Short mmCIF file of C-alpha atoms and ligand atoms in Angstrom, two decimals:
data_model
loop_
_atom_site.label_atom_id
_atom_site.label_comp_id
_atom_site.label_asym_id
_atom_site.label_seq_id
_atom_site.Cartn_x
_atom_site.Cartn_y
_atom_site.Cartn_z
CA MET A 1 0.02 -0.14 -0.01
CA ALA A 2 0.95 3.29 -0.75
CA GLU A 3 2.52 5.54 1.91
CA LEU A 4 0.49 8.55 3.06
CA GLY A 5 1.92 11.55 1.44
CA GLN A 6 3.68 9.28 -1.15
CA PHE A 7 2.77 10.60 -5.12
CA TRP A 8 4.96 10.76 -8.31
CA SER A 9 4.04 14.29 -8.42
CA ASP A 10 1.42 16.65 -6.23
CA PRO A 11 -2.20 16.15 -5.90
CA VAL A 12 -4.56 18.03 -8.30
CA GLU A 13 -7.55 20.02 -8.09
CA ILE A 14 -9.20 18.97 -11.49
CA ILE A 15 -12.76 20.67 -10.78
CA ASP A 16 -14.22 21.75 -7.78
CA GLY A 17 -14.89 18.30 -5.50
CA MET A 18 -12.74 16.21 -8.24
CA ARG A 19 -9.12 15.34 -6.47
CA LEU A 20 -6.11 13.55 -8.55
CA LEU A 21 -3.26 11.51 -7.12
CA PRO A 22 -1.28 10.63 -9.16
CA GLY A 23 0.70 7.24 -8.87
CA PHE A 24 -0.90 6.64 -5.35
CA ALA A 25 -1.62 3.00 -5.72
CA ASP A 26 0.56 0.53 -5.18
CA SER A 27 -0.43 -1.71 -8.69
CA GLN A 28 1.86 -4.27 -8.36
CA SER A 29 0.08 -5.42 -5.12
CA LEU A 30 -2.97 -4.69 -6.49
CA PHE A 31 -2.21 -6.93 -9.40
CA THR A 32 -2.14 -10.00 -6.99
CA GLU A 33 -5.85 -9.30 -5.12
CA ILE A 34 -7.22 -8.28 -8.34
CA GLN A 35 -5.94 -11.98 -9.36
CA ALA A 36 -7.61 -13.57 -7.29
CA LEU A 37 -10.89 -11.76 -6.58
CA CYS A 38 -11.39 -12.53 -10.70
CA LEU A 39 -10.76 -16.29 -10.02
CA GLN A 40 -13.82 -16.12 -7.24
CA SER A 41 -16.49 -13.91 -9.19
CA PRO A 42 -15.25 -13.99 -12.81
CA LEU A 43 -15.44 -10.82 -14.99
CA ARG A 44 -18.69 -10.94 -17.19
CA HIS A 45 -20.37 -8.18 -19.53
CA MET A 46 -23.03 -7.15 -18.75
CA GLN A 47 -26.24 -6.13 -20.39
CA THR A 48 -27.96 -2.78 -20.48
CA MET A 49 -31.68 -2.29 -20.06
CA ARG A 50 -31.50 -1.41 -24.20
CA GLY A 51 -30.22 -5.16 -24.54
CA TYR A 52 -26.82 -3.46 -25.47
CA THR A 53 -23.45 -5.49 -24.38
CA MET A 54 -21.19 -3.58 -22.22
CA SER A 55 -17.31 -3.31 -23.66
CA VAL A 56 -16.22 -2.87 -20.65
CA ALA A 57 -15.94 -6.45 -18.53
CA MET A 58 -17.03 -6.14 -15.25
CA THR A 59 -17.13 -8.00 -11.76
CA ASN A 60 -17.45 -6.82 -8.13
CA CYS A 61 -15.87 -7.47 -4.15
CA GLY A 62 -17.63 -5.94 -1.15
CA ASP A 63 -20.53 -6.53 0.87
CA LEU A 64 -22.66 -4.99 -2.19
CA GLY A 65 -21.68 -4.96 -6.34
CA TRP A 66 -23.04 -2.86 -9.29
CA VAL A 67 -24.86 -4.92 -12.14
CA SER A 68 -26.79 -4.22 -14.76
CA ASP A 69 -29.31 -6.18 -16.81
CA LYS A 70 -32.92 -5.58 -18.66
CA GLN A 71 -34.18 -4.64 -15.39
CA GLY A 72 -31.70 -1.98 -15.37
CA TYR A 73 -28.82 -0.56 -13.15
CA ARG A 74 -28.85 -1.46 -9.13
CA TYR A 75 -26.76 -2.70 -6.75
CA SER A 76 -26.86 -6.69 -5.44
CA ALA A 77 -25.48 -8.32 -2.71
CA ILE A 78 -25.71 -11.63 -4.66
CA ASP A 79 -23.55 -11.81 -7.80
CA PRO A 80 -26.07 -13.24 -10.15
CA GLU A 81 -23.96 -15.52 -12.03
CA SER A 82 -22.96 -17.80 -9.41
CA GLY A 83 -25.73 -16.98 -6.66
CA VAL A 84 -23.56 -16.31 -4.04
CA PRO A 85 -22.31 -13.23 -1.88
CA TRP A 86 -19.68 -11.34 -3.93
CA PRO A 87 -16.37 -11.58 -2.49
CA ALA A 88 -15.30 -9.55 0.63
CA MET A 89 -13.15 -6.63 -0.09
CA PRO A 90 -9.57 -7.36 1.00
CA MET A 91 -8.09 -4.78 3.79
CA ALA A 92 -5.62 -3.73 1.11
CA LEU A 93 -7.96 -2.02 -1.16
CA SER A 94 -10.63 -0.92 1.12
CA SER A 95 -7.61 1.02 3.00
CA LEU A 96 -5.84 2.37 -0.23
CA ALA A 97 -9.37 3.76 -0.41
CA HIS A 98 -10.16 5.13 2.93
CA ASP A 99 -6.55 7.03 2.70
CA ALA A 100 -6.99 8.23 -0.70
CA ALA A 101 -10.50 9.91 0.97
CA GLN A 102 -8.94 11.23 4.14
CA LEU A 103 -5.97 12.89 1.92
CA SER A 104 -9.00 14.64 0.38
CA GLY A 105 -11.07 15.50 3.23
CA PHE A 106 -13.78 12.62 3.64
CA ASP A 107 -12.79 11.51 6.67
CA ASN A 108 -14.06 7.94 7.94
CA PHE A 109 -14.77 6.62 4.41
CA LYS A 110 -15.61 2.79 4.28
CA PRO A 111 -17.05 1.53 1.29
CA ASP A 112 -19.06 -1.21 1.05
CA ALA A 113 -18.68 -1.90 -2.89
CA CYS A 114 -15.57 -1.88 -5.00
CA LEU A 115 -16.61 -2.36 -8.71
CA ILE A 116 -14.07 -3.91 -10.64
CA ASN A 117 -14.10 -2.51 -14.83
CA ARG A 118 -11.41 -4.05 -17.44
CA TYR A 119 -10.98 -2.55 -20.25
CA VAL A 120 -9.01 -4.18 -23.75
CA PRO A 121 -8.24 -1.49 -26.58
CA GLY A 122 -11.70 -0.42 -28.18
CA ALA A 123 -13.61 -0.80 -24.85
CA GLN A 124 -14.74 2.50 -23.89
CA MET A 125 -17.48 3.94 -21.12
CA GLY A 126 -19.88 6.79 -22.51
CA ALA A 127 -21.04 9.73 -20.48
CA HIS A 128 -23.24 9.50 -17.49
CA GLN A 129 -23.64 9.91 -13.54
CA ASP A 130 -23.45 7.65 -10.83
CA ARG A 131 -26.87 7.80 -9.06
CA ASN A 132 -27.65 4.25 -8.05
CA GLU A 133 -25.82 5.35 -4.62
CA ARG A 134 -27.71 5.57 -1.49
CA ASP A 135 -25.50 8.23 0.46
CA ARG A 136 -24.21 10.40 -2.20
CA THR A 137 -22.31 12.93 0.60
CA GLN A 138 -20.16 10.19 0.69
CA PRO A 139 -17.31 10.11 -2.30
CA ILE A 140 -16.20 7.78 -4.59
CA VAL A 141 -12.59 6.87 -4.93
CA SER A 142 -11.63 5.32 -8.58
CA VAL A 143 -7.96 3.82 -9.18
CA SER A 144 -6.59 3.17 -12.57
CA LEU A 145 -4.25 0.28 -13.53
CA GLY A 146 -2.58 -0.70 -16.47
CA ILE A 147 -2.60 0.94 -19.84
CA PRO A 148 -3.53 5.24 -19.79
CA ALA A 149 -6.71 5.74 -20.80
CA ARG A 150 -8.31 9.13 -21.36
CA PHE A 151 -11.55 9.92 -18.54
CA PHE A 152 -13.95 12.95 -19.32
CA VAL A 153 -15.89 14.69 -16.88
CA MET A 154 -18.29 17.56 -17.76
CA ASN A 155 -18.01 20.50 -15.60
CA GLU A 156 -21.57 21.55 -15.12
CA SER A 157 -20.86 25.29 -14.21
CA VAL A 158 -23.16 28.86 -14.93
CA GLN A 159 -21.63 31.35 -16.85
CA ALA A 160 -22.89 34.84 -17.62
CA GLY A 161 -23.65 35.20 -21.35
CA ILE A 162 -22.78 38.46 -23.50
CA ARG A 163 -25.88 39.16 -24.87
CA ASP A 164 -28.11 36.18 -22.96
CA SER A 165 -28.80 36.61 -19.56
CA VAL A 166 -27.25 33.69 -17.63
CA GLN A 167 -26.73 30.49 -19.99
CA ALA A 168 -25.69 27.11 -18.05
CA SER A 169 -23.00 25.54 -19.66
CA LYS A 170 -21.44 21.78 -19.70
CA LYS A 171 -17.68 21.53 -20.55
CA SER A 172 -16.45 18.52 -21.27
CA ILE A 173 -12.62 18.38 -18.89
CA PRO A 174 -10.07 15.83 -20.91
CA VAL A 175 -8.05 13.77 -17.59
CA ASP A 176 -5.59 11.14 -18.86
CA LEU A 177 -5.31 8.30 -16.15
CA SER A 178 -2.01 5.95 -16.17
CA ASP A 179 -0.84 3.38 -13.85
CA GLY A 180 -1.55 3.61 -10.02
CA ASP A 181 -3.57 6.80 -10.29
CA VAL A 182 -6.12 7.67 -7.82
CA VAL A 183 -8.88 9.88 -8.16
CA VAL A 184 -11.59 11.45 -5.22
CA PHE A 185 -14.75 12.37 -6.08
CA GLY A 186 -16.42 14.43 -3.78
CA GLY A 187 -18.75 17.40 -3.07
CA ALA A 188 -19.63 19.35 -6.12
CA ALA A 189 -18.12 16.95 -8.30
CA ARG A 190 -19.99 14.09 -7.06
CA MET A 191 -23.14 14.01 -9.50
CA CYS A 192 -20.92 15.38 -12.74
CA SER A 193 -21.23 13.48 -15.96
CA HIS A 194 -18.31 11.43 -16.61
CA GLY A 195 -17.16 8.77 -19.10
CA VAL A 196 -13.83 7.32 -20.96
CA ARG A 197 -12.79 7.62 -24.44
CA LYS A 198 -12.08 4.58 -26.69
CA LEU A 199 -9.26 2.69 -24.87
CA LYS A 200 -6.41 2.92 -27.30
CA SER A 201 -3.99 -0.16 -28.41
CA GLY A 202 -0.72 -0.31 -25.43
CA TYR A 203 1.07 -2.87 -23.52
CA HIS A 204 1.61 -2.22 -19.99
CA PRO A 205 4.50 -5.26 -18.46
CA LEU A 206 2.27 -5.87 -15.52
CA TRP A 207 -1.48 -5.80 -16.74
CA GLY A 208 -0.76 -6.25 -20.06
CA GLU A 209 -3.06 -5.37 -23.19
CA ALA A 210 -5.64 -3.74 -20.53
CA ARG A 211 -6.63 -0.95 -18.37
CA TRP A 212 -8.56 -1.80 -15.20
CA ASN A 213 -10.26 0.65 -12.86
CA LEU A 214 -11.40 0.01 -9.11
CA THR A 215 -14.09 2.15 -7.98
CA PHE A 216 -15.43 2.38 -4.71
CA ARG A 217 -18.47 3.40 -3.58
CA CYS A 218 -20.58 3.38 -0.13
CA ALA A 219 -23.62 2.08 -2.05
CA GLY A 220 -26.09 0.82 0.65
C1 LIG B 1 -17.10 11.14 -11.11
N1 LIG B 1 -15.80 4.33 -14.28
O1 LIG B 1 -17.36 2.30 -13.38
S1 LIG B 1 -13.87 5.93 -12.96
C2 LIG B 1 -18.29 3.50 -13.49
O2 LIG B 1 -12.59 4.40 -15.37
C3 LIG B 1 -16.71 4.65 -13.74
O3 LIG B 1 -14.09 2.76 -15.23
C4 LIG B 1 -14.56 5.02 -15.20
O4 LIG B 1 -17.47 5.60 -14.41
C5 LIG B 1 -13.80 4.30 -15.19
O5 LIG B 1 -19.44 4.08 -13.04
C6 LIG B 1 -14.42 6.01 -14.43
C7 LIG B 1 -13.80 7.49 -12.35
C8 LIG B 1 -15.09 8.04 -11.66
C9 LIG B 1 -16.62 7.27 -11.28
C10 LIG B 1 -17.22 7.62 -10.45
C11 LIG B 1 -17.50 8.94 -10.18
C12 LIG B 1 -15.57 9.55 -11.62
C13 LIG B 1 -16.99 9.97 -11.16
C14 LIG B 1 -18.76 10.00 -10.16
C15 LIG B 1 -19.25 10.89 -9.89
C16 LIG B 1 -18.03 11.77 -10.96
FE1 LIG B 2 -19.39 6.36 -13.36
#
């Protein structure tokens, strides 16, 4: 686990409530944990309500897991593929998320859900909000691993127009996320729309031709 205060470079406030901790996560130790989790609860491509198959492969650990099917998006204590609970969240993962949240001003972050996303070249995630979590005063902590990806977040600000009186503007802000980068989304950024651009091909010595992302949430 990364020691508190150890970064490749200083934390960056991208927009109000969104803080990037460059290189905060120890990719090597997470690799071992994630391999073990995926043996217990294999990655799968979920269906959307409209019948599309997601290009991102997913699984979960923790008390609750995010699922999507013809009934829609929700959290479930049971892995629908196996009929048994998701694997427990390893301490190495929950403490990483806790420490990243604490460094960003959120004390006592105790996530009950960790969504594990795997992108291969060509995979992407369209713009969406994360709104299935019960307590939205809690942040979401995201950990990026493997080959880099271009993430985008919509900054929903109100700007005074020159001719119009007041105009709502949504500006898409690109952020390149690399192996070990951790992002904390809380406060004003918590409900911002966001997504991931189509992954370009690449190779990472540990993760191969893939990008992985962990998102820690207080869902229940
Ligand atoms: C901003 N995952 O699983 S993580 C997702 O890289 C998701 O796999 C992306 O969006 C990925 O829902 C982005 C960054 C992230 C996660 C949650 C957020 C950004 C967020 C919630 C609110 C605002
Ligand atoms: Fe999201």
